[in-house]
XYZ file of C-alpha atoms in Angstrom:
464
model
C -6.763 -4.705 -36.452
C -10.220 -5.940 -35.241
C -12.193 -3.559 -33.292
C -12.018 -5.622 -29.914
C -8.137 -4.760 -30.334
C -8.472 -1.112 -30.735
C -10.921 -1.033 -27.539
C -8.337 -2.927 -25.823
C -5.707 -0.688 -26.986
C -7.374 2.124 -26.234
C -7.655 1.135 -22.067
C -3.823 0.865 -22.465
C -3.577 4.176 -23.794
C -5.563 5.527 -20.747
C -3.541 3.818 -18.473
C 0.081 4.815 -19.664
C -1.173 8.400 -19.535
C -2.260 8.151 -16.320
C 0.797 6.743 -15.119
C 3.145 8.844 -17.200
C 1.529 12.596 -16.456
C -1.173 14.538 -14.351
C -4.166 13.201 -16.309
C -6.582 10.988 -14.628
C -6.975 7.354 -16.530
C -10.529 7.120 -15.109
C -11.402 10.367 -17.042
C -9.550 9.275 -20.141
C -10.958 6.107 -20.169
C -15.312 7.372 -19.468
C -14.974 9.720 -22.232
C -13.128 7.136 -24.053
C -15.648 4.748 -23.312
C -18.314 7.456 -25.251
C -15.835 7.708 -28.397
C -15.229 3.755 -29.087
C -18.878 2.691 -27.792
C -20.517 5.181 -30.277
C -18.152 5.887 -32.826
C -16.708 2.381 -33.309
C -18.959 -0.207 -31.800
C -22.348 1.841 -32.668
C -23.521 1.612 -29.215
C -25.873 4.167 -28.134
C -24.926 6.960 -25.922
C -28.061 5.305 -23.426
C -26.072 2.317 -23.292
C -22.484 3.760 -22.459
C -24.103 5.743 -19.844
C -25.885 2.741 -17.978
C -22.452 0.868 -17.847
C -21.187 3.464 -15.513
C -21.204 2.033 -11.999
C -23.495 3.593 -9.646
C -23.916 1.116 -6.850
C -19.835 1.836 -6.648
C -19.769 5.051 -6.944
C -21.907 5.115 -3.777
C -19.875 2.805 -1.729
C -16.897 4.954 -2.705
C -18.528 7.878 -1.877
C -19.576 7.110 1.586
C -16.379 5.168 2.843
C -14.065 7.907 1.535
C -16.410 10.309 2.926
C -16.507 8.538 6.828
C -12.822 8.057 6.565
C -12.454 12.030 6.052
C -14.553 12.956 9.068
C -12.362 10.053 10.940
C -8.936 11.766 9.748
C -10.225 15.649 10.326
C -11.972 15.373 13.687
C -8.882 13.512 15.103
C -9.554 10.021 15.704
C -6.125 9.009 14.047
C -4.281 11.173 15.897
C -5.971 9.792 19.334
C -5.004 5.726 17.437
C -1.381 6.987 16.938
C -1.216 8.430 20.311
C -2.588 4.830 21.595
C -0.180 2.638 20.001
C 3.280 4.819 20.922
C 2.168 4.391 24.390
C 1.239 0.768 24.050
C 4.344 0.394 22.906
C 6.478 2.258 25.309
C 10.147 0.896 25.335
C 9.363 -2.192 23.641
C 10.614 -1.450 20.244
C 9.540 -4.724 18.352
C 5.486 -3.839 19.267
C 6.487 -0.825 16.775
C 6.253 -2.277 13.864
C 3.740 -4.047 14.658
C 1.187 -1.564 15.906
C 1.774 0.450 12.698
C 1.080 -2.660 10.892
C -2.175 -2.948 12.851
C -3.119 0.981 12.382
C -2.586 0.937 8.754
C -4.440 -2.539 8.397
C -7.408 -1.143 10.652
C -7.706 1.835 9.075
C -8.000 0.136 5.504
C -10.648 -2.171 6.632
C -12.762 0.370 7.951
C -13.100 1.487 4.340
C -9.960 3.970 3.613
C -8.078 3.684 0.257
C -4.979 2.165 0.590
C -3.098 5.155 -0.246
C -5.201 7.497 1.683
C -3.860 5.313 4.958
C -0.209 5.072 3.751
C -0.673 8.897 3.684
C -1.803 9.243 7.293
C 0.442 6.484 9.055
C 3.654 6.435 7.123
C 4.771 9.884 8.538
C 3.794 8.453 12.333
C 5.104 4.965 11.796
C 8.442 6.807 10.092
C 9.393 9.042 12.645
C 8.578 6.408 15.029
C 11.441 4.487 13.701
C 13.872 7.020 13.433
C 12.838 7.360 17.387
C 13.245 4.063 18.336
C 15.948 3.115 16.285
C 14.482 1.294 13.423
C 15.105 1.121 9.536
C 12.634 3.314 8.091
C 12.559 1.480 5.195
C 11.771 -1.462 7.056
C 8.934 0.485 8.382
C 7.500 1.991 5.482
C 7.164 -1.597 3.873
C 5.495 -2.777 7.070
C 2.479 0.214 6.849
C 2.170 -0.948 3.019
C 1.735 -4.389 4.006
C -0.599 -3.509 6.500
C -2.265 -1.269 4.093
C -2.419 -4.568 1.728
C -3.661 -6.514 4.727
C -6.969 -4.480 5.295
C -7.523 -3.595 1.935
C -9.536 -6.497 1.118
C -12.958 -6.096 3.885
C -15.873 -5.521 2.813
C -15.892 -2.365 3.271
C -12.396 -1.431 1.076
C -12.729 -0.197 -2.396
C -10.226 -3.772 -3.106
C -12.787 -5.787 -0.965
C -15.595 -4.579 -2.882
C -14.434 -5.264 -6.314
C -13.175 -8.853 -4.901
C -16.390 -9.601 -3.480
C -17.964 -8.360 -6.860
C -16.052 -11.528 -8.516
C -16.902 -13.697 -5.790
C -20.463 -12.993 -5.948
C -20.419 -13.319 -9.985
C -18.807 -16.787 -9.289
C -21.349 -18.128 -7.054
C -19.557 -17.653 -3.497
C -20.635 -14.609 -1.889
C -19.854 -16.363 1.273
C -16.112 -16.544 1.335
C -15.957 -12.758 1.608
C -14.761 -13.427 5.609
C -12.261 -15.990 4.176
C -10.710 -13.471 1.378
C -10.456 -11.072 3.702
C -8.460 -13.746 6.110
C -5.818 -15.070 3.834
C -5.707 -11.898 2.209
C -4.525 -10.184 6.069
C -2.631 -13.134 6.826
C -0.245 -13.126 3.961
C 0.701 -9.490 4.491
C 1.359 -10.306 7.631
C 3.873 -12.658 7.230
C 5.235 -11.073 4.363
C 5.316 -7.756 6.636
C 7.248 -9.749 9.210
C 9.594 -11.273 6.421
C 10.381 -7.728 5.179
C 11.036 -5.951 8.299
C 13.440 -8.765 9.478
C 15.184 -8.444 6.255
C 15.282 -5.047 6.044
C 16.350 -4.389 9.073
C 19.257 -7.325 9.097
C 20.735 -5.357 5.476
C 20.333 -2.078 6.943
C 22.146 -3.307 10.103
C 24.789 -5.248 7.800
C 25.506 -1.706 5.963
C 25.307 0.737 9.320
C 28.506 -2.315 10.693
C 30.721 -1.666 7.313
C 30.072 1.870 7.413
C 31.388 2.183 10.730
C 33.946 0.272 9.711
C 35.063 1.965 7.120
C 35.057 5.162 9.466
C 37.320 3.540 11.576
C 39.642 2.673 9.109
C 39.556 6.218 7.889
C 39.846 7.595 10.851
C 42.742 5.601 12.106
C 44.647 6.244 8.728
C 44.043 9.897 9.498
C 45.338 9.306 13.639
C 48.747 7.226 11.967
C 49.426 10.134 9.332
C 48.663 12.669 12.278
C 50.964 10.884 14.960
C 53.434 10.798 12.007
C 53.818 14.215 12.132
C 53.656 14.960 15.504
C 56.301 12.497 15.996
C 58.817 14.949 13.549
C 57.563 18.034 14.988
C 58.766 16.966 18.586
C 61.941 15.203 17.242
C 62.380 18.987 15.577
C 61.776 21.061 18.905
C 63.805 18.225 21.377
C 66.680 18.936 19.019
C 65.737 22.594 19.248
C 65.118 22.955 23.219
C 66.896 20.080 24.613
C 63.571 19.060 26.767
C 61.296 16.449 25.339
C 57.586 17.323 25.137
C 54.634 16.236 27.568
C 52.689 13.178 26.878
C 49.170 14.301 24.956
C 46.199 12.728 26.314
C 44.827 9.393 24.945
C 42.366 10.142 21.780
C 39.163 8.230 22.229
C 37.810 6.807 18.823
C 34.252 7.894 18.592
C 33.478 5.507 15.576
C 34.472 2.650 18.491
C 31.674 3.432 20.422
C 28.198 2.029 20.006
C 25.640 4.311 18.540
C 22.764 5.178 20.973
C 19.441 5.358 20.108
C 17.771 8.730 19.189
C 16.575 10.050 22.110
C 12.900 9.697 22.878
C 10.058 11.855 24.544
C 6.922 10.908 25.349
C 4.345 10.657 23.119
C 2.269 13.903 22.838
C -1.018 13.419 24.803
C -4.095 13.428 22.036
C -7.035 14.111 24.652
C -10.480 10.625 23.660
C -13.160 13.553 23.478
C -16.625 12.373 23.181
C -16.360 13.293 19.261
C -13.452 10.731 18.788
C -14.786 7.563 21.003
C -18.507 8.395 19.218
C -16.320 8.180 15.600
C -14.675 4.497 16.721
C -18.001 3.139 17.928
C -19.358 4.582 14.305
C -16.633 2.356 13.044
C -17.137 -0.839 15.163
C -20.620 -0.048 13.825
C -20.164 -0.081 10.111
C -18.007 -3.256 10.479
C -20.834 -4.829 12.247
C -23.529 -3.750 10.115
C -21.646 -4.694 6.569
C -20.314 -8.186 7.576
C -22.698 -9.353 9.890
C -26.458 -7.850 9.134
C -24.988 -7.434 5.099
C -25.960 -3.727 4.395
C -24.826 -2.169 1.297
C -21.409 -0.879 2.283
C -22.449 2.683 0.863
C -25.703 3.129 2.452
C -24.022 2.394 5.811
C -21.231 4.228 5.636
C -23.417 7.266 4.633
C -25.680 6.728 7.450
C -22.796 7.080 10.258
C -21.282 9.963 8.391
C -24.726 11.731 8.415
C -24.689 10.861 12.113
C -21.440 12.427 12.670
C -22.107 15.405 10.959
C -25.153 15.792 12.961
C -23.700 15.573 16.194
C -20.730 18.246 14.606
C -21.672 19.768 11.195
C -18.142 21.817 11.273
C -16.447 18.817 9.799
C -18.581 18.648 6.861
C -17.245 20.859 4.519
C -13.521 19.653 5.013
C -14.433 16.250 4.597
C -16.424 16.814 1.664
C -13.370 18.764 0.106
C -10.746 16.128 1.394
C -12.613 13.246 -0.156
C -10.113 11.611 -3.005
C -12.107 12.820 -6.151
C -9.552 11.716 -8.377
C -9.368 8.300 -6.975
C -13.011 7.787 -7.185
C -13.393 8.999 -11.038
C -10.598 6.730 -11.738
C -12.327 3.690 -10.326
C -15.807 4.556 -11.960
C -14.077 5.694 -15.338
C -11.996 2.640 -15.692
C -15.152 0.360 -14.240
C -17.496 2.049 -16.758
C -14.931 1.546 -20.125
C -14.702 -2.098 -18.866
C -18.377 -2.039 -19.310
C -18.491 -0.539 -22.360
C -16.121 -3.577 -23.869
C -18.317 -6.260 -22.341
C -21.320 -4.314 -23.894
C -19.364 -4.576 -27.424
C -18.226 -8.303 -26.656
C -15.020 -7.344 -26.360
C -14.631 -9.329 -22.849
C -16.091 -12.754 -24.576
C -13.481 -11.945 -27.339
C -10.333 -11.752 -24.572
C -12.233 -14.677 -22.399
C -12.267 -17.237 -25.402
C -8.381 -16.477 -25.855
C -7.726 -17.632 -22.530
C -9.953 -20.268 -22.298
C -8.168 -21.497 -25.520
C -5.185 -22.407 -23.572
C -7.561 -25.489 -22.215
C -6.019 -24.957 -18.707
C -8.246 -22.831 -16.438
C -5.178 -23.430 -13.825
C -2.421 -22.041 -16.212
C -4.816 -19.141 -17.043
C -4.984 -17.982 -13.229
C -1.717 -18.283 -13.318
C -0.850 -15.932 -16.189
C -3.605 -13.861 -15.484
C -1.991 -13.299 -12.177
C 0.914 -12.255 -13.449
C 0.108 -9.826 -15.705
C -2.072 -8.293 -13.049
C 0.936 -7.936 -11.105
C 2.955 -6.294 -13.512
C -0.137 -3.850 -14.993
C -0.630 -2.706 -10.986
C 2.885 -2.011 -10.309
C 2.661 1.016 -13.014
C -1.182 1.097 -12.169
C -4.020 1.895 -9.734
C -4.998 -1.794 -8.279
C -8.390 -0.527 -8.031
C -8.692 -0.031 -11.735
C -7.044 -3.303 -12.500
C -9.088 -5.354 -10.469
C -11.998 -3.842 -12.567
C -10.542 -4.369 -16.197
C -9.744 -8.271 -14.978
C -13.090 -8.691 -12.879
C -15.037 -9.871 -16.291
C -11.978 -12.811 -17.216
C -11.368 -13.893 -13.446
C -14.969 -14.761 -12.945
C -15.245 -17.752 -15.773
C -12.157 -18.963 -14.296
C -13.350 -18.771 -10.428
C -16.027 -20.736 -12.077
C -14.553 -23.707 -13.477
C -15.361 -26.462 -11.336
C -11.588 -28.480 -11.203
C -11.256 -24.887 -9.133
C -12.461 -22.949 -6.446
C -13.774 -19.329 -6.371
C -12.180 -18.296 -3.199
C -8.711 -19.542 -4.528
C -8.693 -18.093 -7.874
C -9.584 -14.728 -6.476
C -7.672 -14.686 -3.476
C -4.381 -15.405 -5.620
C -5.658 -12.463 -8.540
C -6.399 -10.410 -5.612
C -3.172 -10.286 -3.211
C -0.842 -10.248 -7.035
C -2.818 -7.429 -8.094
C -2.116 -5.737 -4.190
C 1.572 -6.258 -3.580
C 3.204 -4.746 -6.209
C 1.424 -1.398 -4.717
C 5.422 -1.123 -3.243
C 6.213 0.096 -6.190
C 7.974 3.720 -6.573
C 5.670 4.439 -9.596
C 2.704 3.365 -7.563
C 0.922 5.924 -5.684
C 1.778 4.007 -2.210
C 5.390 3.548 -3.088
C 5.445 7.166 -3.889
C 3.791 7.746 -0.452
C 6.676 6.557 0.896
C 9.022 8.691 -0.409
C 7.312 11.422 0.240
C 7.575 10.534 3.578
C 11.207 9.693 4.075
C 13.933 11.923 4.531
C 15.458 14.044 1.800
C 18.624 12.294 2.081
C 17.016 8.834 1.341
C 15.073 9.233 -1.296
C 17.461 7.745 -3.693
C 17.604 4.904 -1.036
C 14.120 4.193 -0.807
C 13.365 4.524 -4.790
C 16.145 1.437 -5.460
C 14.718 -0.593 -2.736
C 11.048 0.264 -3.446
C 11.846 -0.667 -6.891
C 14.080 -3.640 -6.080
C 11.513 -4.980 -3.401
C 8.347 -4.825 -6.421
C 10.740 -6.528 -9.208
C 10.999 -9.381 -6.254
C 6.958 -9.642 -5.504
C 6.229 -9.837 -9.220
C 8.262 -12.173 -9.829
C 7.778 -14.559 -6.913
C 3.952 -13.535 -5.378
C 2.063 -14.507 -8.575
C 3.918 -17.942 -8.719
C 3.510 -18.491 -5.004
C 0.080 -17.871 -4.434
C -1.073 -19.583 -7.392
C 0.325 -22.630 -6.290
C -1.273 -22.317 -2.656
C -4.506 -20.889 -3.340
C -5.505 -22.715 -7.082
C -2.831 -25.337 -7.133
C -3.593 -27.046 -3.609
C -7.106 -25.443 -3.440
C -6.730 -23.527 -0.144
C -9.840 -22.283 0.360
């Protein structure tokens, strides 16, 4: 076996521990990265240690940090509070606000997971309130977690732009993020509306199958009511009274839970001062181009100044696992373009004389690696093979990446995936089982149809 091989090997090792057990990949994989890059490849230590990436880590560090201080001083709650009563009795704005929520909240720089954590329970207990599949909802705040996840600002936007600006087209960042938010829309709308339509189709034959129970039970009943009065007429001579008419509850429509108002979250000067901080790091990142982590440093600083108590709960609540994950896998994918591992793996593919066909089965197996995987660590391994594809000039940048970037994203559905698990920690006991064979279901379908799909719109007919 040739030593690119057992560095390869190695990353897959990482990543089926991390997905089978407790163990982060990202720390597997940087002290990994030490053992095969000195030990096998003969790098020095120096040289591992410069591959780790620090202009990341930053921008991790200060988006995860802001979105803390947004979460702990309340400034969800007030959002959530904003949409239930924009949406009052109108129960189709429902999904759609929690679409919106989840997709705002990822583009102002929260991990996809960490906003599937803070909107699914809202945006799920919404639905039971108004009458909605929460299933149906649940894929809706994924989707709309999908939808943001690719700004600037997102730990997904950042390694995305990272391949665009490799492949010469820093300036399509606005347009990734675009078709990016505009497929998980309509695939949002697609999966409520079938969701919903099979949930509705199995509430109609489980009613009638309660009917049909019940009315066997009325007949065997009536039955014997019939003999016991035949019995006490012979008995008494006098016939019995007429019982009243039995109303058929399993007849009647089901009514909607009912509803209360939404609980009043109070826009204190400390919440509306956190949104403008957020309007402001969306306006200094995509329009003046500031480094993503110096900016979203700056307006936590700000924040802190104007109420240090949120500090240390941020700084606690921050996703430390996530972030070593991202740097450790980001820093062994390093280490294997350091030992030409990459130009090993990128002369395989370009073998197949098809830069189209490459995208295309490139995209797939990102698909099906993410599904058991983080996306964030995924995007990093394949960052170093999409870019000399993005490059070849019978394609375009924008396309190539856009279609590695939403098939890497959409599997994130998946029960095994942190997100999918999100969601069912956030459903009811009961449906668990429910939501694990449609969250499992619903990722079989996107791997096997997104990759093919937007491969043929994005690199195919060179949308972009």
């Amino acid at each position: 076996m040739s030593m690119s091989l057992i560095a390869f090997a190695v990353l897959i090792v990482a990543f089926a521990i991390g997905s089978f057990t407790r163990i982060n990949a990202g720390l597997i994989a940087v002290v990994a990265a030490f053992g095969v890059g000195t030990l096998l490849a003969g790098l020095p230590i120096a040289d591992v240690i410069a591959q780790f990436p620090a202009g990341l880590f930053f921008i991790l560090v200060g988006a995860t940090l802001l979105f803390a201080i947004v979460r702990i001083n309340g400034t969800i709650d007030l959002l959530a509070y904003w949409a239930e009563r924009l949406a009052g009795d109108r129960k189709i704005l429902v999904p759609i606000l929690m679409f919106l929520l989840t997709a705002i909240l990822a583009a102002a720089g929260a991990f996809t997971p960490a906003a599937i954590a803070i909107v699914a329970p809202v945006a799920l207990a919404l639905g039971m309130r108004f009458g909605i599949s929460t299933l149906a909802m649940g894929l809706v705040v994924v989707q709309g977690a999908n939808a943001g996840a690719f700004s600037p600002v997102n730990p997904f936007g950042v390694l995305a732009n990272a391949m665009l600006d490799e492949a010469g087209a820093s300036g399509d960042a606005l347009k990734l993020f675009l078709y990016c938010f505009i497929f998980n829309a309509v695939l949002a709308a697609i999966a409520y509306v079938l969701v919903q339509a099979i949930m509705h189709r199995r509430g109609v034959r489980k009613a009638e199958k309660e009917r049909n129970d019940e009315g066997r039970s009325a007949s065997t009943f009536a039955d014997s009511d019939r003999s016991a009065g035949d019995s006490a007429r012979a008995d008494s001579g006098t016939p019995l009274a007429g019982a009243p008419a039995r109303t058929d509850t399993a007849l009647a429509t089901p009514e909607e839970p009912a509803r209360s108002g939404p609980v009043k979250v109070a826009a204190t000067p400390m919440r509306i001062l956190t949104l403008a901080g957020i309007g402001a790091l969306l306006f200094l990142t995509t329009v003046l181009g500031l480094d993503v982590g110096v900016a979203s440093l700056v307006i936590a600083l700000a924040l802190i100044f104007v109420d240090s108590s949120v500090q240390k709960p941020a700084v606690e609540s921050m996703p430390w696992s996530a972030i070593i994950l991202v740097t450790g896998i980001v820093t062994y994918v390093g280490m294997l373009e350091e030992m030409g591992a990459l130009e090993e793996l990128q002369a395989g593919i370009e073998s197949l004389g098809n830069s189209s066909v490459a995208a295309l089965i490139t995209g797939y197996v990102v698909a099906i690696v993410s599904a058991f995987a983080s996306t964030t660590g995924t995007l990093g391994v394949v960052s170093p093979i999409v870019t000399p594809l993005a490059m070849d000039p019978l394609l375009t940048p924008i396309g190539v990446i856009t279609a590695i970037a939403i098939s890497s994203s959409v599997v994130d559905v998946s029960p095994m995936s942190t997100s999918g698990a999100l969601l069912m920690a956030s459903a009811q006991p009961k449906d668990e089982r429910l939501f694990f064979r449609a969250l499992l279901l619903w990722a079989i379908a996107m791997i096997a149809v997104v990759p093919l799909l937007v491969w043929f719109v994005f690199v195919q007919l060179g949308l972009g």
